[in-house]
Amino acid sequence: MATVTVSPKFQVVIPREVRESLGLRPGARLQVFVFGDRIELIPIRKLSRMRGFLKGINTDIPRDEDRV
């Protein structure tokens, strides 16, 4: 776990390992969520980058024979 410091302008630097693992680049947009005393930053992905992220997922839905 990395620790960051809040600057006088209330800015933080995201550690290099985190930026690289998430593929963050300058200008990337993040959603900010507050849960109690916790802050979460969630990258906003373009739909084109999300293409294929569910590849290989099982989409079969079990149904009763009388519901087919």
PDB file of N, CA and C in Angstrom:
ATOM      1  N   MET A   1       0.848  -1.168   0.000  1.00  0.00           N
ATOM      2  CA  MET A   1       0.000   0.000   0.000  1.00  0.00           C
ATOM      3  C   MET A   1       0.895   1.233   0.000  1.00  0.00           C
ATOM      4  N   ALA A   2       0.549   2.175  -0.870  1.00  0.00           N
ATOM      5  CA  ALA A   2       1.313   3.412  -0.964  1.00  0.00           C
ATOM      6  C   ALA A   2       0.630   4.506  -0.150  1.00  0.00           C
ATOM      7  N   THR A   3       1.423   5.460   0.286  1.00  0.00           N
ATOM      8  CA  THR A   3       0.908   6.607   1.023  1.00  0.00           C
ATOM      9  C   THR A   3       1.193   7.860   0.213  1.00  0.00           C
ATOM     10  N   VAL A   4       0.223   8.762   0.149  1.00  0.00           N
ATOM     11  CA  VAL A   4       0.412  10.030  -0.557  1.00  0.00           C
ATOM     12  C   VAL A   4       0.159  11.172   0.417  1.00  0.00           C
ATOM     13  N   THR A   5       0.643  12.352   0.057  1.00  0.00           N
ATOM     14  CA  THR A   5       0.477  13.540   0.890  1.00  0.00           C
ATOM     15  C   THR A   5      -0.355  14.562   0.129  1.00  0.00           C
ATOM     16  N   VAL A   6      -1.252  15.214   0.824  1.00  0.00           N
ATOM     17  CA  VAL A   6      -2.076  16.267   0.223  1.00  0.00           C
ATOM     18  C   VAL A   6      -1.272  17.561   0.229  1.00  0.00           C
ATOM     19  N   SER A   7      -1.167  18.201  -0.946  1.00  0.00           N
ATOM     20  CA  SER A   7      -0.410  19.451  -1.060  1.00  0.00           C
ATOM     21  C   SER A   7      -1.244  20.617  -0.521  1.00  0.00           C
ATOM     22  N   PRO A   8      -0.622  21.799  -0.369  1.00  0.00           N
ATOM     23  CA  PRO A   8      -1.382  22.976   0.076  1.00  0.00           C
ATOM     24  C   PRO A   8      -2.542  23.329  -0.863  1.00  0.00           C
ATOM     25  N   LYS A   9      -2.468  22.879  -2.129  1.00  0.00           N
ATOM     26  CA  LYS A   9      -3.559  23.105  -3.086  1.00  0.00           C
ATOM     27  C   LYS A   9      -4.528  21.918  -3.109  1.00  0.00           C
ATOM     28  N   PHE A  10      -4.424  21.042  -2.124  1.00  0.00           N
ATOM     29  CA  PHE A  10      -5.266  19.846  -2.003  1.00  0.00           C
ATOM     30  C   PHE A  10      -5.098  18.889  -3.181  1.00  0.00           C
ATOM     31  N   GLN A  11      -3.886  18.781  -3.698  1.00  0.00           N
ATOM     32  CA  GLN A  11      -3.576  17.853  -4.771  1.00  0.00           C
ATOM     33  C   GLN A  11      -2.809  16.674  -4.204  1.00  0.00           C
ATOM     34  N   VAL A  12      -2.943  15.520  -4.871  1.00  0.00           N
ATOM     35  CA  VAL A  12      -2.157  14.341  -4.512  1.00  0.00           C
ATOM     36  C   VAL A  12      -1.521  13.793  -5.782  1.00  0.00           C
ATOM     37  N   VAL A  13      -0.395  13.122  -5.640  1.00  0.00           N
ATOM     38  CA  VAL A  13       0.268  12.465  -6.758  1.00  0.00           C
ATOM     39  C   VAL A  13      -0.018  10.978  -6.644  1.00  0.00           C
ATOM     40  N   ILE A  14      -0.588  10.414  -7.707  1.00  0.00           N
ATOM     41  CA  ILE A  14      -0.871   8.978  -7.725  1.00  0.00           C
ATOM     42  C   ILE A  14       0.453   8.260  -7.976  1.00  0.00           C
ATOM     43  N   PRO A  15       0.816   7.300  -7.132  1.00  0.00           N
ATOM     44  CA  PRO A  15       2.101   6.614  -7.286  1.00  0.00           C
ATOM     45  C   PRO A  15       2.268   5.965  -8.666  1.00  0.00           C
ATOM     46  N   ARG A  16       3.489   5.939  -9.148  1.00  0.00           N
ATOM     47  CA  ARG A  16       3.813   5.407 -10.472  1.00  0.00           C
ATOM     48  C   ARG A  16       3.270   4.001 -10.678  1.00  0.00           C
ATOM     49  N   GLU A  17       3.440   3.128  -9.679  1.00  0.00           N
ATOM     50  CA  GLU A  17       2.980   1.742  -9.835  1.00  0.00           C
ATOM     51  C   GLU A  17       1.474   1.697 -10.095  1.00  0.00           C
ATOM     52  N   VAL A  18       0.739   2.544  -9.403  1.00  0.00           N
ATOM     53  CA  VAL A  18      -0.720   2.586  -9.568  1.00  0.00           C
ATOM     54  C   VAL A  18      -1.071   3.136 -10.947  1.00  0.00           C
ATOM     55  N   ARG A  19      -0.412   4.223 -11.353  1.00  0.00           N
ATOM     56  CA  ARG A  19      -0.670   4.813 -12.677  1.00  0.00           C
ATOM     57  C   ARG A  19      -0.404   3.809 -13.778  1.00  0.00           C
ATOM     58  N   GLU A  20       0.710   3.103 -13.669  1.00  0.00           N
ATOM     59  CA  GLU A  20       1.064   2.135 -14.705  1.00  0.00           C
ATOM     60  C   GLU A  20       0.113   0.948 -14.721  1.00  0.00           C
ATOM     61  N   SER A  21      -0.255   0.446 -13.551  1.00  0.00           N
ATOM     62  CA  SER A  21      -1.135  -0.728 -13.514  1.00  0.00           C
ATOM     63  C   SER A  21      -2.533  -0.405 -14.038  1.00  0.00           C
ATOM     64  N   LEU A  22      -2.974   0.854 -13.886  1.00  0.00           N
ATOM     65  CA  LEU A  22      -4.298   1.256 -14.374  1.00  0.00           C
ATOM     66  C   LEU A  22      -4.245   1.909 -15.752  1.00  0.00           C
ATOM     67  N   GLY A  23      -3.046   2.135 -16.261  1.00  0.00           N
ATOM     68  CA  GLY A  23      -2.912   2.769 -17.571  1.00  0.00           C
ATOM     69  C   GLY A  23      -3.333   4.230 -17.576  1.00  0.00           C
ATOM     70  N   LEU A  24      -3.125   4.921 -16.458  1.00  0.00           N
ATOM     71  CA  LEU A  24      -3.508   6.334 -16.370  1.00  0.00           C
ATOM     72  C   LEU A  24      -2.489   7.204 -17.091  1.00  0.00           C
ATOM     73  N   ARG A  25      -2.987   8.204 -17.786  1.00  0.00           N
ATOM     74  CA  ARG A  25      -2.151   9.160 -18.505  1.00  0.00           C
ATOM     75  C   ARG A  25      -2.537  10.571 -18.062  1.00  0.00           C
ATOM     76  N   PRO A  26      -1.683  11.565 -18.302  1.00  0.00           N
ATOM     77  CA  PRO A  26      -2.056  12.941 -17.970  1.00  0.00           C
ATOM     78  C   PRO A  26      -3.366  13.315 -18.658  1.00  0.00           C
ATOM     79  N   GLY A  27      -4.245  13.962 -17.926  1.00  0.00           N
ATOM     80  CA  GLY A  27      -5.543  14.342 -18.462  1.00  0.00           C
ATOM     81  C   GLY A  27      -6.625  13.299 -18.254  1.00  0.00           C
ATOM     82  N   ALA A  28      -6.257  12.135 -17.701  1.00  0.00           N
ATOM     83  CA  ALA A  28      -7.263  11.098 -17.442  1.00  0.00           C
ATOM     84  C   ALA A  28      -8.299  11.631 -16.464  1.00  0.00           C
ATOM     85  N   ARG A  29      -9.541  11.230 -16.680  1.00  0.00           N
ATOM     86  CA  ARG A  29     -10.621  11.675 -15.802  1.00  0.00           C
ATOM     87  C   ARG A  29     -10.949  10.566 -14.815  1.00  0.00           C
ATOM     88  N   LEU A  30     -11.203  10.966 -13.570  1.00  0.00           N
ATOM     89  CA  LEU A  30     -11.525  10.025 -12.503  1.00  0.00           C
ATOM     90  C   LEU A  30     -12.815  10.465 -11.823  1.00  0.00           C
ATOM     91  N   GLN A  31     -13.643   9.497 -11.456  1.00  0.00           N
ATOM     92  CA  GLN A  31     -14.805   9.798 -10.625  1.00  0.00           C
ATOM     93  C   GLN A  31     -14.351   9.737  -9.179  1.00  0.00           C
ATOM     94  N   VAL A  32     -14.897  10.624  -8.345  1.00  0.00           N
ATOM     95  CA  VAL A  32     -14.532  10.678  -6.932  1.00  0.00           C
ATOM     96  C   VAL A  32     -15.750  10.278  -6.107  1.00  0.00           C
ATOM     97  N   PHE A  33     -15.565   9.276  -5.250  1.00  0.00           N
ATOM     98  CA  PHE A  33     -16.619   8.818  -4.356  1.00  0.00           C
ATOM     99  C   PHE A  33     -16.123   8.920  -2.923  1.00  0.00           C
ATOM    100  N   VAL A  34     -17.003   9.310  -2.018  1.00  0.00           N
ATOM    101  CA  VAL A  34     -16.677   9.374  -0.598  1.00  0.00           C
ATOM    102  C   VAL A  34     -17.584   8.389   0.126  1.00  0.00           C
ATOM    103  N   PHE A  35     -16.977   7.475   0.864  1.00  0.00           N
ATOM    104  CA  PHE A  35     -17.691   6.492   1.670  1.00  0.00           C
ATOM    105  C   PHE A  35     -17.205   6.637   3.106  1.00  0.00           C
ATOM    106  N   GLY A  36     -17.972   7.325   3.926  1.00  0.00           N
ATOM    107  CA  GLY A  36     -17.549   7.545   5.306  1.00  0.00           C
ATOM    108  C   GLY A  36     -16.272   8.354   5.338  1.00  0.00           C
ATOM    109  N   ASP A  37     -15.192   7.743   5.845  1.00  0.00           N
ATOM    110  CA  ASP A  37     -13.905   8.436   5.915  1.00  0.00           C
ATOM    111  C   ASP A  37     -12.941   7.959   4.828  1.00  0.00           C
ATOM    112  N   ARG A  38     -13.483   7.414   3.738  1.00  0.00           N
ATOM    113  CA  ARG A  38     -12.664   6.853   2.654  1.00  0.00           C
ATOM    114  C   ARG A  38     -12.973   7.570   1.340  1.00  0.00           C
ATOM    115  N   ILE A  39     -11.943   7.826   0.543  1.00  0.00           N
ATOM    116  CA  ILE A  39     -12.092   8.428  -0.785  1.00  0.00           C
ATOM    117  C   ILE A  39     -11.696   7.381  -1.815  1.00  0.00           C
ATOM    118  N   GLU A  40     -12.528   7.209  -2.854  1.00  0.00           N
ATOM    119  CA  GLU A  40     -12.196   6.292  -3.946  1.00  0.00           C
ATOM    120  C   GLU A  40     -12.147   7.073  -5.246  1.00  0.00           C
ATOM    121  N   LEU A  41     -11.115   6.820  -6.039  1.00  0.00           N
ATOM    122  CA  LEU A  41     -10.967   7.424  -7.358  1.00  0.00           C
ATOM    123  C   LEU A  41     -11.135   6.313  -8.386  1.00  0.00           C
ATOM    124  N   ILE A  42     -12.130   6.444  -9.257  1.00  0.00           N
ATOM    125  CA  ILE A  42     -12.427   5.418 -10.248  1.00  0.00           C
ATOM    126  C   ILE A  42     -12.179   5.999 -11.638  1.00  0.00           C
ATOM    127  N   PRO A  43     -11.264   5.388 -12.426  1.00  0.00           N
ATOM    128  CA  PRO A  43     -11.015   5.900 -13.776  1.00  0.00           C
ATOM    129  C   PRO A  43     -12.272   5.803 -14.638  1.00  0.00           C
ATOM    130  N   ILE A  44     -12.527   6.860 -15.402  1.00  0.00           N
ATOM    131  CA  ILE A  44     -13.628   6.854 -16.368  1.00  0.00           C
ATOM    132  C   ILE A  44     -13.049   6.332 -17.674  1.00  0.00           C
ATOM    133  N   ARG A  45     -13.572   5.221 -18.144  1.00  0.00           N
ATOM    134  CA  ARG A  45     -13.070   4.592 -19.368  1.00  0.00           C
ATOM    135  C   ARG A  45     -13.982   4.919 -20.541  1.00  0.00           C
ATOM    136  N   LYS A  46     -13.394   5.124 -21.704  1.00  0.00           N
ATOM    137  CA  LYS A  46     -14.176   5.287 -22.916  1.00  0.00           C
ATOM    138  C   LYS A  46     -14.769   3.926 -23.269  1.00  0.00           C
ATOM    139  N   LEU A  47     -15.944   3.938 -23.856  1.00  0.00           N
ATOM    140  CA  LEU A  47     -16.576   2.680 -24.239  1.00  0.00           C
ATOM    141  C   LEU A  47     -15.697   1.888 -25.197  1.00  0.00           C
ATOM    142  N   SER A  48     -14.967   2.566 -26.066  1.00  0.00           N
ATOM    143  CA  SER A  48     -14.117   1.862 -27.021  1.00  0.00           C
ATOM    144  C   SER A  48     -13.008   1.078 -26.320  1.00  0.00           C
ATOM    145  N   ARG A  49     -12.534   1.552 -25.165  1.00  0.00           N
ATOM    146  CA  ARG A  49     -11.493   0.835 -24.425  1.00  0.00           C
ATOM    147  C   ARG A  49     -12.049  -0.366 -23.683  1.00  0.00           C
ATOM    148  N   MET A  50     -13.368  -0.362 -23.442  1.00  0.00           N
ATOM    149  CA  MET A  50     -13.982  -1.453 -22.695  1.00  0.00           C
ATOM    150  C   MET A  50     -14.393  -2.605 -23.607  1.00  0.00           C
ATOM    151  N   ARG A  51     -14.270  -2.416 -24.909  1.00  0.00           N
ATOM    152  CA  ARG A  51     -14.672  -3.449 -25.854  1.00  0.00           C
ATOM    153  C   ARG A  51     -13.925  -4.747 -25.571  1.00  0.00           C
ATOM    154  N   GLY A  52     -14.681  -5.818 -25.397  1.00  0.00           N
ATOM    155  CA  GLY A  52     -14.098  -7.132 -25.194  1.00  0.00           C
ATOM    156  C   GLY A  52     -13.752  -7.469 -23.761  1.00  0.00           C
ATOM    157  N   PHE A  53     -14.033  -6.591 -22.785  1.00  0.00           N
ATOM    158  CA  PHE A  53     -13.626  -6.895 -21.414  1.00  0.00           C
ATOM    159  C   PHE A  53     -14.434  -8.033 -20.809  1.00  0.00           C
ATOM    160  N   LEU A  54     -15.562  -8.380 -21.403  1.00  0.00           N
ATOM    161  CA  LEU A  54     -16.352  -9.516 -20.918  1.00  0.00           C
ATOM    162  C   LEU A  54     -16.121 -10.767 -21.759  1.00  0.00           C
ATOM    163  N   LYS A  55     -15.128 -10.750 -22.616  1.00  0.00           N
ATOM    164  CA  LYS A  55     -14.850 -11.882 -23.486  1.00  0.00           C
ATOM    165  C   LYS A  55     -14.628 -13.142 -22.650  1.00  0.00           C
ATOM    166  N   GLY A  56     -15.320 -14.191 -23.034  1.00  0.00           N
ATOM    167  CA  GLY A  56     -15.167 -15.459 -22.337  1.00  0.00           C
ATOM    168  C   GLY A  56     -16.139 -15.659 -21.192  1.00  0.00           C
ATOM    169  N   ILE A  57     -16.970 -14.666 -20.895  1.00  0.00           N
ATOM    170  CA  ILE A  57     -17.918 -14.808 -19.796  1.00  0.00           C
ATOM    171  C   ILE A  57     -19.065 -15.723 -20.243  1.00  0.00           C
ATOM    172  N   ASN A  58     -19.549 -16.539 -19.339  1.00  0.00           N
ATOM    173  CA  ASN A  58     -20.644 -17.459 -19.629  1.00  0.00           C
ATOM    174  C   ASN A  58     -21.959 -16.682 -19.593  1.00  0.00           C
ATOM    175  N   THR A  59     -22.650 -16.617 -20.735  1.00  0.00           N
ATOM    176  CA  THR A  59     -23.912 -15.878 -20.815  1.00  0.00           C
ATOM    177  C   THR A  59     -25.125 -16.797 -20.847  1.00  0.00           C
ATOM    178  N   ASP A  60     -24.917 -18.096 -20.638  1.00  0.00           N
ATOM    179  CA  ASP A  60     -26.043 -19.030 -20.613  1.00  0.00           C
ATOM    180  C   ASP A  60     -26.903 -18.758 -19.390  1.00  0.00           C
ATOM    181  N   ILE A  61     -28.207 -18.734 -19.611  1.00  0.00           N
ATOM    182  CA  ILE A  61     -29.152 -18.525 -18.519  1.00  0.00           C
ATOM    183  C   ILE A  61     -29.953 -19.808 -18.350  1.00  0.00           C
ATOM    184  N   PRO A  62     -29.826 -20.477 -17.197  1.00  0.00           N
ATOM    185  CA  PRO A  62     -30.608 -21.703 -17.001  1.00  0.00           C
ATOM    186  C   PRO A  62     -32.096 -21.364 -16.909  1.00  0.00           C
ATOM    187  N   ARG A  63     -32.903 -22.105 -17.666  1.00  0.00           N
ATOM    188  CA  ARG A  63     -34.346 -21.861 -17.672  1.00  0.00           C
ATOM    189  C   ARG A  63     -35.082 -23.173 -17.436  1.00  0.00           C
ATOM    190  N   ASP A  64     -36.210 -23.063 -16.800  1.00  0.00           N
ATOM    191  CA  ASP A  64     -37.071 -24.228 -16.638  1.00  0.00           C
ATOM    192  C   ASP A  64     -37.605 -24.625 -18.007  1.00  0.00           C
ATOM    193  N   GLU A  65     -37.827 -25.928 -18.213  1.00  0.00           N
ATOM    194  CA  GLU A  65     -38.299 -26.423 -19.502  1.00  0.00           C
ATOM    195  C   GLU A  65     -39.609 -25.765 -19.922  1.00  0.00           C
ATOM    196  N   ASP A  66     -40.496 -25.496 -18.981  1.00  0.00           N
ATOM    197  CA  ASP A  66     -41.787 -24.915 -19.335  1.00  0.00           C
ATOM    198  C   ASP A  66     -41.698 -23.414 -19.613  1.00  0.00           C
ATOM    199  N   ARG A  67     -40.531 -22.816 -19.458  1.00  0.00           N
ATOM    200  CA  ARG A  67     -40.351 -21.380 -19.687  1.00  0.00           C
ATOM    201  C   ARG A  67     -39.616 -21.085 -20.988  1.00  0.00           C
ATOM    202  N   VAL A  68     -39.297 -22.114 -21.747  1.00  0.00           N
ATOM    203  CA  VAL A  68     -38.503 -21.915 -22.962  1.00  0.00           C
ATOM    204  C   VAL A  68     -39.324 -21.367 -24.063  1.00  0.00           C
TER     205      VAL A  68
END
